[in-house]
Coordinates of C-alpha atoms in Angstrom, one line a residue:
X1 CA -27.9 14.4 29.4
X2 CA -29.2 15.2 26.3
X3 CA -27.3 14.1 23.2
X4 CA -25.7 16.0 20.7
X5 CA -27.2 15.8 17.0
X6 CA -23.8 14.1 16.2
X7 CA -23.9 11.8 19.3
X8 CA -27.4 10.6 18.0
X9 CA -26.5 9.7 14.5
X10 CA -23.4 7.9 16.0
X11 CA -25.3 6.2 18.3
X12 CA -27.9 4.9 16.0
X13 CA -25.1 4.1 13.6
X14 CA -23.9 2.2 16.9
X15 CA -27.3 0.3 17.5
X16 CA -27.3 -1.1 13.8
X17 CA -23.8 -2.4 14.2
X18 CA -24.9 -4.4 17.0
X19 CA -28.0 -5.3 15.8
X20 CA -26.6 -6.8 12.6
X21 CA -23.6 -8.6 14.7
X22 CA -21.0 -6.5 13.8
X23 CA -19.5 -5.7 17.1
X24 CA -17.3 -8.7 18.4
X25 CA -18.2 -10.2 21.8
X26 CA -15.6 -9.6 24.0
X27 CA -14.5 -7.6 27.0
X28 CA -13.8 -4.0 26.5
X29 CA -12.8 -3.1 29.8
X30 CA -9.5 -1.6 31.4
X31 CA -6.7 -4.0 32.6
X32 CA -8.5 -3.1 36.1
X33 CA -11.8 -3.9 34.9
X34 CA -13.4 -0.5 34.4
X35 CA -15.8 -0.4 31.6
X36 CA -15.0 1.8 28.6
X37 CA -17.2 3.6 26.2
X38 CA -16.8 2.5 22.5
X39 CA -16.7 6.4 21.7
X40 CA -15.8 9.7 23.4
X41 CA -16.4 13.3 22.5
X42 CA -17.2 16.8 23.8
X43 CA -20.1 17.3 26.5
X44 CA -21.2 20.3 24.5
X45 CA -20.4 19.6 20.7
X46 CA -22.1 22.9 19.9
X47 CA -19.6 24.5 22.0
X48 CA -16.7 22.9 20.1
X49 CA -16.0 24.8 16.7
X50 CA -13.6 21.8 15.8
X51 CA -16.5 19.4 15.8
X52 CA -17.5 19.8 12.2
X53 CA -13.9 19.3 11.2
X54 CA -13.5 16.1 13.5
X55 CA -16.5 14.7 13.6
X56 CA -17.8 11.1 14.7
X57 CA -16.5 7.7 13.8
X58 CA -18.2 6.7 10.6
X59 CA -19.2 10.0 10.0
X60 CA -18.1 12.4 7.0
X61 CA -15.4 13.6 6.7
X62 CA -14.3 10.3 9.0
X63 CA -11.5 12.0 10.6
X64 CA -11.8 9.7 13.3
X65 CA -12.2 6.8 11.2
X66 CA -14.5 4.8 8.7
X67 CA -16.6 2.9 11.0
X68 CA -18.7 4.2 13.8
X69 CA -17.6 0.9 15.5
X70 CA -14.0 1.0 15.7
X71 CA -12.0 -1.5 16.0
X72 CA -14.4 -3.1 18.1
X73 CA -16.2 -4.4 15.3
X74 CA -13.5 -5.7 13.3
X75 CA -9.6 -5.3 14.3
X76 CA -7.0 -4.1 11.5
X77 CA -6.1 -7.2 9.1
X78 CA -2.5 -8.4 10.3
X79 CA -0.9 -9.0 6.8
X80 CA 2.8 -9.5 6.9
X81 CA 4.9 -8.8 3.7
X82 CA 6.6 -11.7 2.8
X83 CA 8.8 -13.3 -0.1
X84 CA 12.4 -14.8 -0.7
X85 CA 13.6 -17.4 -2.8
X86 CA 11.5 -19.6 -5.0
X87 CA 7.6 -19.9 -4.7
X88 CA 8.3 -23.1 -2.9
X89 CA 9.9 -21.2 0.3
X90 CA 7.7 -18.7 0.0
X91 CA 4.9 -20.6 0.3
X92 CA 6.3 -22.1 3.5
X93 CA 6.6 -18.9 5.1
X94 CA 3.0 -18.0 4.4
X95 CA 1.6 -21.1 5.8
X96 CA 4.0 -20.5 8.8
X97 CA 2.5 -16.8 8.9
X98 CA -1.2 -17.8 8.7
X99 CA -0.7 -20.5 11.3
X100 CA 0.7 -18.0 13.5
X101 CA -2.4 -16.1 13.3
X102 CA -1.7 -13.6 10.5
X103 CA -5.0 -12.7 8.9
X104 CA -3.6 -11.9 5.2
X105 CA -0.8 -12.3 2.8
X106 CA 1.5 -9.8 1.2
X107 CA 3.6 -10.7 -1.8
X108 CA 7.6 -9.5 -2.0
X109 CA 8.8 -10.0 -5.3
X110 CA 12.4 -10.0 -6.5
X111 CA 14.0 -7.6 -8.4
X112 CA 13.7 -9.4 -12.1
X113 CA 10.0 -9.6 -11.4
X114 CA 9.8 -6.3 -10.4
X115 CA 11.4 -5.4 -13.7
X116 CA 9.5 -7.7 -16.0
X117 CA 12.3 -10.1 -16.5
X118 CA 12.6 -13.8 -16.4
X119 CA 15.0 -15.5 -13.8
X120 CA 17.0 -16.5 -17.3
X121 CA 17.6 -13.1 -18.6
X122 CA 21.2 -12.2 -18.3
X123 CA 20.2 -8.7 -16.4
X124 CA 18.6 -11.0 -13.5
X125 CA 22.1 -12.9 -12.7
X126 CA 22.6 -12.4 -9.1
X127 CA 19.4 -10.9 -8.1
X128 CA 16.8 -14.0 -8.3
X129 CA 15.0 -14.8 -5.3
X130 CA 17.1 -12.3 -3.3
X131 CA 15.2 -9.6 -2.4
X132 CA 11.8 -11.2 -3.1
X133 CA 10.1 -14.1 -4.3
X134 CA 11.0 -15.0 -8.2
X135 CA 7.8 -15.5 -10.4
X136 CA 8.1 -16.4 -13.9
X137 CA 5.0 -17.9 -14.8
X138 CA 1.5 -19.0 -13.5
X139 CA 3.4 -22.6 -12.5
X140 CA 5.2 -20.4 -9.9
X141 CA 2.1 -18.7 -9.1
X142 CA 0.5 -22.0 -8.1
X143 CA 3.2 -23.0 -5.8
X144 CA 3.4 -20.1 -4.2
X145 CA -0.2 -20.2 -3.1
X146 CA -0.3 -24.1 -2.7
X147 CA -2.8 -25.4 -0.1
X148 CA -3.9 -21.8 0.1
X149 CA -7.3 -21.0 -0.4
X150 CA -7.8 -18.1 -2.7
X151 CA -11.2 -17.7 -2.2
X152 CA -11.1 -17.2 1.6
X153 CA -7.3 -15.2 2.1
X154 CA -7.0 -11.5 0.9
X155 CA -3.7 -11.2 -1.1
X156 CA -1.8 -7.6 -1.9
X157 CA 0.9 -8.0 -4.1
X158 CA 3.2 -5.3 -3.9
X159 CA 4.4 -4.6 -7.8
X160 CA 3.6 -1.9 -10.1
X161 CA 5.6 -1.8 -13.3
X162 CA 4.3 -5.4 -14.6
X163 CA 1.5 -5.2 -12.1
X164 CA -1.0 -6.4 -14.9
X165 CA 0.4 -9.4 -16.2
X166 CA 1.4 -10.9 -12.7
X167 CA -2.3 -10.0 -12.0
X168 CA -3.5 -12.5 -14.8
X169 CA -1.0 -15.1 -13.5
X170 CA -2.8 -14.8 -10.0
X171 CA -6.4 -14.9 -11.6
X172 CA -5.1 -18.0 -13.8
X173 CA -3.4 -19.8 -10.8
X174 CA -7.0 -19.1 -8.9
X175 CA -9.0 -20.5 -12.0
X176 CA -7.0 -23.5 -11.3
X177 CA -7.9 -24.2 -8.0
X178 CA -11.1 -23.9 -8.5
X179 CA -11.5 -20.3 -7.1
X180 CA -14.4 -18.3 -9.0
X181 CA -12.7 -15.3 -10.3
X182 CA -15.6 -13.1 -9.2
X183 CA -14.9 -14.0 -5.4
X184 CA -11.1 -13.2 -5.3
X185 CA -10.6 -10.3 -3.2
X186 CA -7.5 -8.7 -2.3
X187 CA -5.0 -5.8 -3.8
X188 CA -2.6 -5.1 -6.5
X189 CA -0.4 -2.2 -6.0
X190 CA -0.1 -1.2 -9.9
X191 CA 0.5 2.4 -8.7
X192 CA 3.0 3.5 -11.5
X193 CA 3.1 7.4 -10.5
X194 CA 5.2 6.7 -7.5
X195 CA 7.7 4.7 -9.3
X196 CA 8.3 7.5 -11.5
X197 CA 8.3 10.1 -8.4
X198 CA 10.4 7.8 -6.0
X199 CA 11.0 3.9 -6.6
X200 CA 12.1 4.0 -10.4
X201 CA 11.0 0.1 -11.3
X202 CA 8.7 0.8 -14.3
X203 CA 8.7 -0.6 -17.9
X204 CA 7.6 2.1 -20.6
X205 CA 6.7 5.6 -20.5
X206 CA 3.6 6.9 -18.5
X207 CA 0.7 6.6 -21.1
X208 CA 1.2 3.4 -21.8
X209 CA 1.3 2.3 -17.9
X210 CA -2.2 4.6 -17.5
X211 CA -3.8 2.6 -20.5
X212 CA -3.1 -0.5 -18.8
X213 CA -4.1 0.5 -15.4
X214 CA -7.3 1.9 -17.0
X215 CA -7.9 -1.4 -18.7
X216 CA -7.5 -3.1 -14.9
X217 CA -9.8 -0.8 -13.6
X218 CA -12.3 -1.8 -16.2
X219 CA -11.9 -5.0 -15.8
X220 CA -12.0 -5.8 -11.9
X221 CA -15.3 -3.1 -11.8
X222 CA -17.3 -5.6 -14.3
X223 CA -15.8 -9.1 -12.8
X224 CA -14.1 -8.7 -9.7
X225 CA -16.4 -6.3 -7.3
X226 CA -14.1 -7.0 -4.1
X227 CA -10.7 -6.8 -5.8
X228 CA -8.6 -3.8 -5.4
X229 CA -6.9 -3.0 -8.5
X230 CA -4.9 -0.2 -7.2
X231 CA -2.8 0.5 -4.0
X232 CA -1.8 4.0 -4.1
X233 CA 1.6 4.0 -2.4
X234 CA 3.3 6.7 -0.2
X235 CA 5.6 4.4 1.5
X236 CA 8.1 4.5 -1.0
X237 CA 7.7 8.0 -1.2
X238 CA 8.2 8.3 2.1
X239 CA 11.5 6.1 2.2
X240 CA 13.1 7.9 -0.4
X241 CA 13.1 10.9 1.7
X242 CA 10.0 12.6 1.7
X243 CA 8.6 14.5 4.4
X244 CA 5.0 13.5 6.1
X245 CA 3.2 15.8 4.1
X246 CA 4.8 15.5 1.3
X247 CA 4.1 11.6 1.5
X248 CA 0.0 12.7 1.9
X249 CA -0.1 15.1 -0.7
X250 CA 1.8 13.2 -3.4
X251 CA 0.1 10.2 -2.7
X252 CA -3.3 11.6 -2.6
X253 CA -2.7 13.6 -5.6
X254 CA -1.7 10.2 -7.4
X255 CA -4.9 9.1 -6.2
X256 CA -6.9 11.8 -7.8
X257 CA -5.3 11.0 -11.2
X258 CA -6.2 7.5 -10.7
X259 CA -9.9 9.0 -10.3
X260 CA -9.4 11.2 -13.1
X261 CA -8.6 8.0 -15.2
X262 CA -11.6 5.7 -14.0
X263 CA -13.8 8.8 -15.2
X264 CA -12.1 9.6 -18.7
X265 CA -13.0 5.9 -19.0
X266 CA -16.7 6.4 -18.2
X267 CA -16.6 4.3 -15.1
X268 CA -19.2 5.3 -12.4
X269 CA -17.1 7.0 -9.4
X270 CA -19.3 5.2 -6.9
X271 CA -18.9 1.8 -8.3
X272 CA -14.9 2.2 -9.1
X273 CA -13.7 4.5 -6.2
X274 CA -14.3 1.9 -3.3
X275 CA -11.3 -0.5 -5.6
X276 CA -9.1 2.3 -4.8
X277 CA -7.0 1.6 -1.5
X278 CA -4.0 3.5 -0.3
X279 CA -0.5 2.3 1.4
X280 CA 1.6 4.6 4.0
X281 CA 4.7 4.4 6.0
X282 CA 4.3 4.7 9.7
X283 CA 7.5 6.3 10.9
X284 CA 8.8 7.2 14.1
X285 CA 7.7 10.4 15.3
X286 CA 4.0 9.4 16.8
X287 CA 2.0 12.0 16.7
X288 CA 2.9 13.3 13.4
X289 CA 1.8 10.0 11.8
X290 CA -1.0 9.8 13.7
X291 CA -2.1 13.5 12.6
X292 CA -1.2 12.6 8.9
X293 CA -3.5 9.4 8.9
X294 CA -6.5 11.2 10.1
X295 CA -5.7 14.2 7.5
X296 CA -5.6 11.5 4.6
X297 CA -9.3 10.3 5.7
X298 CA -10.4 13.7 5.8
X299 CA -8.8 15.2 2.7
X300 CA -9.9 12.0 0.3
X301 CA -13.4 12.3 1.7
X302 CA -13.8 16.0 0.6
X303 CA -12.2 15.6 -2.4
X304 CA -14.1 12.7 -3.6
X305 CA -17.6 14.4 -2.6
X306 CA -16.9 17.6 -3.6
X307 CA -14.6 17.7 -6.3
X308 CA -15.2 14.3 -8.2
X309 CA -19.0 13.9 -7.0
X310 CA -18.9 10.5 -5.3
X311 CA -22.1 10.1 -3.3
X312 CA -21.8 7.1 -1.5
X313 CA -19.8 6.9 1.8
X314 CA -17.8 3.6 0.4
X315 CA -16.3 6.0 -2.5
X316 CA -15.4 8.5 0.0
X317 CA -13.6 6.2 2.1
X318 CA -9.7 6.3 2.2
X319 CA -8.9 2.6 3.0
X320 CA -5.1 2.3 3.8
X321 CA -2.8 -0.5 4.6
X322 CA 0.4 0.5 6.8
X323 CA 4.1 -0.7 6.9
X324 CA 6.3 0.5 9.8
X325 CA 9.2 2.6 8.6
X326 CA 12.1 0.4 6.9
X327 CA 14.0 3.5 6.7
X328 CA 14.2 4.1 10.6
X329 CA 15.7 0.6 11.4
X330 CA 19.1 0.4 11.8
X331 CA 22.1 -1.9 11.4
X332 CA 23.5 -0.6 14.8
X333 CA 21.7 -2.1 18.0
X334 CA 19.6 -4.1 15.8
X335 CA 17.3 -5.3 18.8
X336 CA 16.4 -1.4 19.5
X337 CA 14.4 -2.0 15.9
X338 CA 11.6 -3.8 17.9
X339 CA 10.9 -1.0 19.6
X340 CA 11.0 1.2 17.0
X341 CA 8.4 -0.8 15.0
X342 CA 6.2 -1.4 18.1
X343 CA 6.1 2.4 18.5
X344 CA 5.3 2.6 14.8
X345 CA 2.7 0.2 14.6
X346 CA 0.9 1.8 17.6
X347 CA 0.9 5.1 15.8
X348 CA -0.9 3.2 12.6
X349 CA -3.5 1.8 15.0
X350 CA -4.2 4.9 16.6
X351 CA -4.3 6.7 13.4
X352 CA -7.2 4.2 12.2
X353 CA -5.4 1.6 9.9
X354 CA -7.0 -0.9 8.0
X355 CA -4.2 -3.5 7.9
X356 CA -0.9 -3.5 8.9
X357 CA 2.9 -5.0 8.4
X358 CA 5.3 -4.7 11.0
X359 CA 9.2 -5.0 10.2
X360 CA 11.4 -7.2 11.3
X361 CA 14.5 -6.4 13.5
X362 CA 17.0 -7.6 11.0
X363 CA 15.5 -6.1 7.8
X364 CA 17.9 -3.6 7.4
X365 CA 20.7 -6.6 7.2
X366 CA 18.9 -8.9 5.3
X367 CA 15.5 -10.8 4.7
X368 CA 13.7 -11.4 7.9
X369 CA 14.5 -14.6 9.6
X370 CA 12.0 -17.0 10.7
X371 CA 12.4 -15.7 14.8
X372 CA 12.3 -12.2 13.5
X373 CA 9.1 -12.5 11.4
X374 CA 7.4 -14.0 14.4
X375 CA 8.8 -11.2 16.7
X376 CA 7.2 -8.9 13.8
X377 CA 3.8 -10.9 14.0
X378 CA 3.7 -10.9 17.7
X379 CA 4.3 -7.2 18.0
X380 CA 1.0 -6.8 16.3
X381 CA -0.9 -9.4 18.3
X382 CA 0.6 -7.7 21.6
X383 CA -1.0 -4.6 20.5
X384 CA -4.1 -6.3 19.6
X385 CA -4.9 -8.3 22.7
X386 CA -2.7 -6.6 25.7
X387 CA -2.9 -2.8 25.1
X388 CA -6.6 -1.7 25.1
X389 CA -6.3 0.1 22.0
X390 CA -8.9 -1.6 20.0
X391 CA -11.6 -0.6 22.9
X392 CA -12.0 3.1 22.0
X393 CA -12.7 4.8 18.2
X394 CA -10.2 7.1 17.8
X395 CA -9.4 7.6 21.3
X396 CA -6.5 10.7 20.6
X397 CA -9.7 12.6 18.7
X398 CA -10.3 16.2 20.6
X399 CA -6.4 16.3 21.6
X400 CA -5.2 19.8 21.0
X401 CA -2.0 18.6 20.1
X402 CA -3.1 15.9 17.6
X403 CA -6.1 18.3 15.9
X404 CA -3.6 21.2 15.5
X405 CA -1.2 18.7 13.8
X406 CA -4.1 17.0 12.1
X407 CA -4.7 20.7 10.4
X408 CA -1.0 21.4 9.6
X409 CA -0.3 18.4 7.6
X410 CA -3.9 18.9 5.7
X411 CA -3.2 22.6 5.1
X412 CA 0.4 21.7 4.0
X413 CA -0.8 19.2 1.7
X414 CA -3.4 21.5 0.4
X415 CA -0.9 23.6 -0.8
X416 CA 1.1 21.2 -2.7
X417 CA -2.0 20.2 -4.4
X418 CA -2.0 23.6 -5.6
X419 CA 1.0 23.4 -6.6
X420 CA 0.7 20.5 -8.8
X421 CA -2.3 21.7 -10.3
X422 CA 0.0 24.7 -11.3
X423 CA 2.2 22.4 -13.0
X424 CA -0.3 21.2 -15.1
X425 CA -1.7 24.3 -15.9
X426 CA 1.9 25.1 -17.7
X427 CA 1.3 21.8 -19.9
X428 CA -2.3 22.2 -20.9
X429 CA -5.5 20.4 -20.7
X430 CA -4.9 16.8 -20.7
X431 CA -7.2 14.2 -22.0
X432 CA -7.5 12.4 -18.6
X433 CA -7.9 15.4 -16.2
X434 CA -6.1 18.4 -14.6
X435 CA -4.4 16.7 -11.8
X436 CA -3.1 13.9 -14.3
X437 CA -1.6 16.7 -16.2
X438 CA 0.2 18.2 -13.3
X439 CA 1.5 14.6 -12.3
X440 CA 3.0 14.1 -15.7
X441 CA 4.6 17.4 -16.1
X442 CA 6.2 16.8 -12.4
X443 CA 7.5 13.5 -13.1
X444 CA 8.8 14.9 -16.6
X445 CA 10.6 18.0 -15.0
X446 CA 12.2 16.0 -12.2
X447 CA 10.0 18.4 -9.7
X448 CA 9.1 15.5 -7.5
X449 CA 12.3 13.8 -7.4
X450 CA 13.9 17.4 -6.5
X451 CA 11.5 18.3 -3.9
X452 CA 12.3 14.7 -1.9
X453 CA 15.8 15.1 -2.6
X454 CA 15.7 18.6 -0.8
X455 CA 13.7 17.1 2.1
X456 CA 16.2 14.1 2.2
X457 CA 19.1 16.2 2.4
X458 CA 17.8 18.5 5.4
X459 CA 17.2 15.4 7.7
X460 CA 20.7 14.0 6.7
X461 CA 22.3 17.5 7.9
X462 CA 20.0 17.5 10.8
X463 CA 21.1 13.7 11.7
X464 CA 25.3 14.4 10.9
X465 CA 24.9 17.6 13.3
X466 CA 23.2 16.0 15.9
X467 CA 20.2 18.0 15.8
X468 CA 17.9 15.1 15.4
X469 CA 18.9 11.8 17.5
X470 CA 18.9 8.0 16.7
X471 CA 19.9 5.5 19.4
X472 CA 22.8 3.7 18.7
X473 CA 23.6 5.6 15.9
X474 CA 24.6 9.3 16.8
X475 CA 23.9 8.9 20.5
X476 CA 23.9 6.1 23.3
X477 CA 26.3 4.0 20.9
X478 CA 27.7 1.9 23.6
X479 CA 26.2 -2.1 23.1
X480 CA 26.7 -5.1 24.2
X481 CA 25.0 -6.8 21.6
X482 CA 26.8 -9.4 19.2
X483 CA 26.2 -10.1 15.7
X484 CA 22.9 -11.4 14.5
X485 CA 22.4 -14.4 12.8
X486 CA 20.6 -13.6 9.1
X487 CA 19.1 -15.5 6.4
X488 CA 21.0 -15.8 3.5
X489 CA 19.5 -16.9 0.1
X490 CA 21.6 -19.4 -1.7
X491 CA 22.6 -18.8 -5.3
X492 CA 21.7 -22.3 -5.8
X493 CA 18.0 -20.9 -5.6
X494 CA 18.8 -18.9 -8.8
X495 CA 20.2 -22.0 -10.5
X496 CA 17.3 -24.2 -9.7
X497 CA 14.7 -21.6 -10.8
X498 CA 16.6 -21.3 -14.2
X499 CA 16.3 -25.0 -14.5
X500 CA 12.7 -25.3 -13.9
X501 CA 12.1 -22.5 -16.1
X502 CA 14.1 -24.6 -18.8
X503 CA 12.0 -27.4 -18.3
X504 CA 8.5 -25.5 -18.2
X505 CA 9.5 -24.0 -21.5
X506 CA 10.2 -27.2 -23.1
X507 CA 7.2 -28.7 -21.7
X508 CA 4.8 -26.2 -23.1
X509 CA 2.7 -25.6 -26.4
X510 CA 5.0 -23.3 -28.1
X511 CA 2.6 -22.8 -31.0
X512 CA 0.0 -21.5 -28.4
X513 CA 2.4 -19.4 -26.5
X514 CA 3.3 -17.7 -30.0
X515 CA 0.0 -17.4 -30.8
X516 CA -1.1 -15.7 -27.3
X517 CA 1.8 -13.5 -28.0
X518 CA 1.1 -12.4 -31.1
X519 CA -2.4 -11.5 -30.2
X520 CA -1.2 -9.5 -27.2
X521 CA 0.9 -7.6 -29.6
X522 CA -1.8 -6.9 -32.1
X523 CA -4.2 -5.9 -29.5
X524 CA -1.9 -3.3 -27.9
X525 CA -1.6 -1.2 -31.3
X526 CA -5.4 -0.7 -31.0
X527 CA -7.6 0.4 -28.3
X528 CA -9.2 -3.0 -27.1
X529 CA -8.6 -4.1 -23.4
X530 CA -5.6 -5.7 -22.6
X531 CA -6.6 -7.9 -19.8
X532 CA -8.0 -11.1 -21.7
X533 CA -5.5 -11.2 -24.3
X534 CA -3.2 -11.1 -21.2
X535 CA -5.1 -14.0 -19.6
X536 CA -5.0 -16.0 -22.8
X537 CA -1.4 -15.6 -22.6
X538 CA -1.0 -16.5 -19.0
X539 CA -3.1 -19.7 -19.5
X540 CA -0.8 -20.7 -22.4
X541 CA 2.2 -20.5 -20.0
X542 CA 4.0 -17.5 -21.6
X543 CA 6.4 -16.3 -19.2
X544 CA 6.3 -12.5 -17.6
X545 CA 9.5 -11.6 -19.5
X546 CA 8.0 -12.7 -22.6
X547 CA 4.6 -11.2 -22.4
X548 CA 6.7 -7.8 -21.0
X549 CA 9.2 -7.8 -24.1
X550 CA 5.7 -8.0 -26.4
X551 CA 4.9 -4.7 -25.0
X552 CA 8.3 -2.8 -24.7
X553 CA 8.9 -3.9 -28.2
X554 CA 5.6 -2.0 -29.3
X555 CA 5.8 0.8 -27.1
X556 CA 9.7 1.2 -26.1
X557 CA 11.1 1.7 -23.0
X558 CA 11.5 4.6 -20.8
X559 CA 14.5 6.3 -19.3
X560 CA 14.3 9.2 -17.0
X561 CA 15.7 12.5 -18.2
X562 CA 19.3 13.3 -16.6
X563 CA 18.9 15.9 -14.1
X564 CA 22.0 18.1 -12.5

């Protein structure tokens, strides 16, 4: 049979991957031993009018995935999110995850750290180590990654408000471990827009945060080519109650805003855009989530090429991490959460995720126990090793239902982009760009929060009426399951963290700390890049709270306007 032009291009890309060893040597057959082709498409491509929008894996607009080889070339990275107590306890969990086959690390920070506060701050009382790991200084960061080769493991850090000082501590910890800074590979969340939209963990008004993010983009573009300085997060937007289309649109709009920021700094889009990554929620509606991921790649590629002028494929790629939906977990009949997580993880994989975290069954009650964390990890490994889902790139491509859903969610997202730009037009031009103007106006007016609240309310009404059914909650409620044994973080962790912090303060060179903090304050008043002065403060053992307090004193704190 004569191959279509698209099939020929895909076949050529496949052959290049094979010749360079980018296809794994393993048995790609069904359980019954039947040979499976690496990709499937229409018999007559010219007769299928959808093909221009769907394409082939590895080809613009990347609806079917970024790589011609799919997961045959490389499976998704198993990146389990973990953090609790102090750095030593979390380090032990990381080493357990890596020993059990995890492929990357993802750091969860406690609330004081997320808010740029030290553990001995009075506002930290009762929160230290309870929802993530406590990090006060470079010394904690060194303990966190003790005996872990940061040059060989990719590390994601989920933090936005104080992301830049945390990043500087990470870099200094790597330096002290003998790792070349240019060799570091990982992701920093840094996404401040989603904080104003959904999660509400910011330090300053938007403009100073955008300055810091621009400084970070400049620094990593010049000195850390493999590092991803921005993970644009839809996860928290979805968890706040957004629909799938809202999650997709708000997240990509945030990404467009950061593209405008990079361009406003004079950065080359084909150089800095590959450093942007994304973080999505995998919710329980199986096919809607798959469609969302496919639409995300297609929208991003088109906007990057046609709106922003990106010429290289890498600059047009949307690479994303996925976490299964925390809000879908139930305290009632918690073992049902294993099933929910498996379904959500499968949706992420069939949607072409690049890395994945699977939630533990007990996370609606507490931080995961070791047993629950192992089950969550094994869920991904069963998908990768036993189900055959890695054998074919985009196996649902061409499905009438999936393609219709993909088109629908894309159209809904485009309508939201238009609304955001209209918000910006009401404000007038912004030096960074028109999408930025719309995002800032939407934050200032409370538009994003109001839209999400309306969607969350609509779902809650359906849940309470029984129109939406959740097993164990409003249907099939009988159960023989007893109470779970859950992980509890002792308050002794907080007392010990505060004690150690006091010892470290007493042992450091206070003159060096004061000088570094003064230099940071002076730099913040001008236009210089703030990464180097912040690195100097981290090397002098300045704490997270001290660095953030210097910037709070210079820039002020932000209070969200009251909405009624």
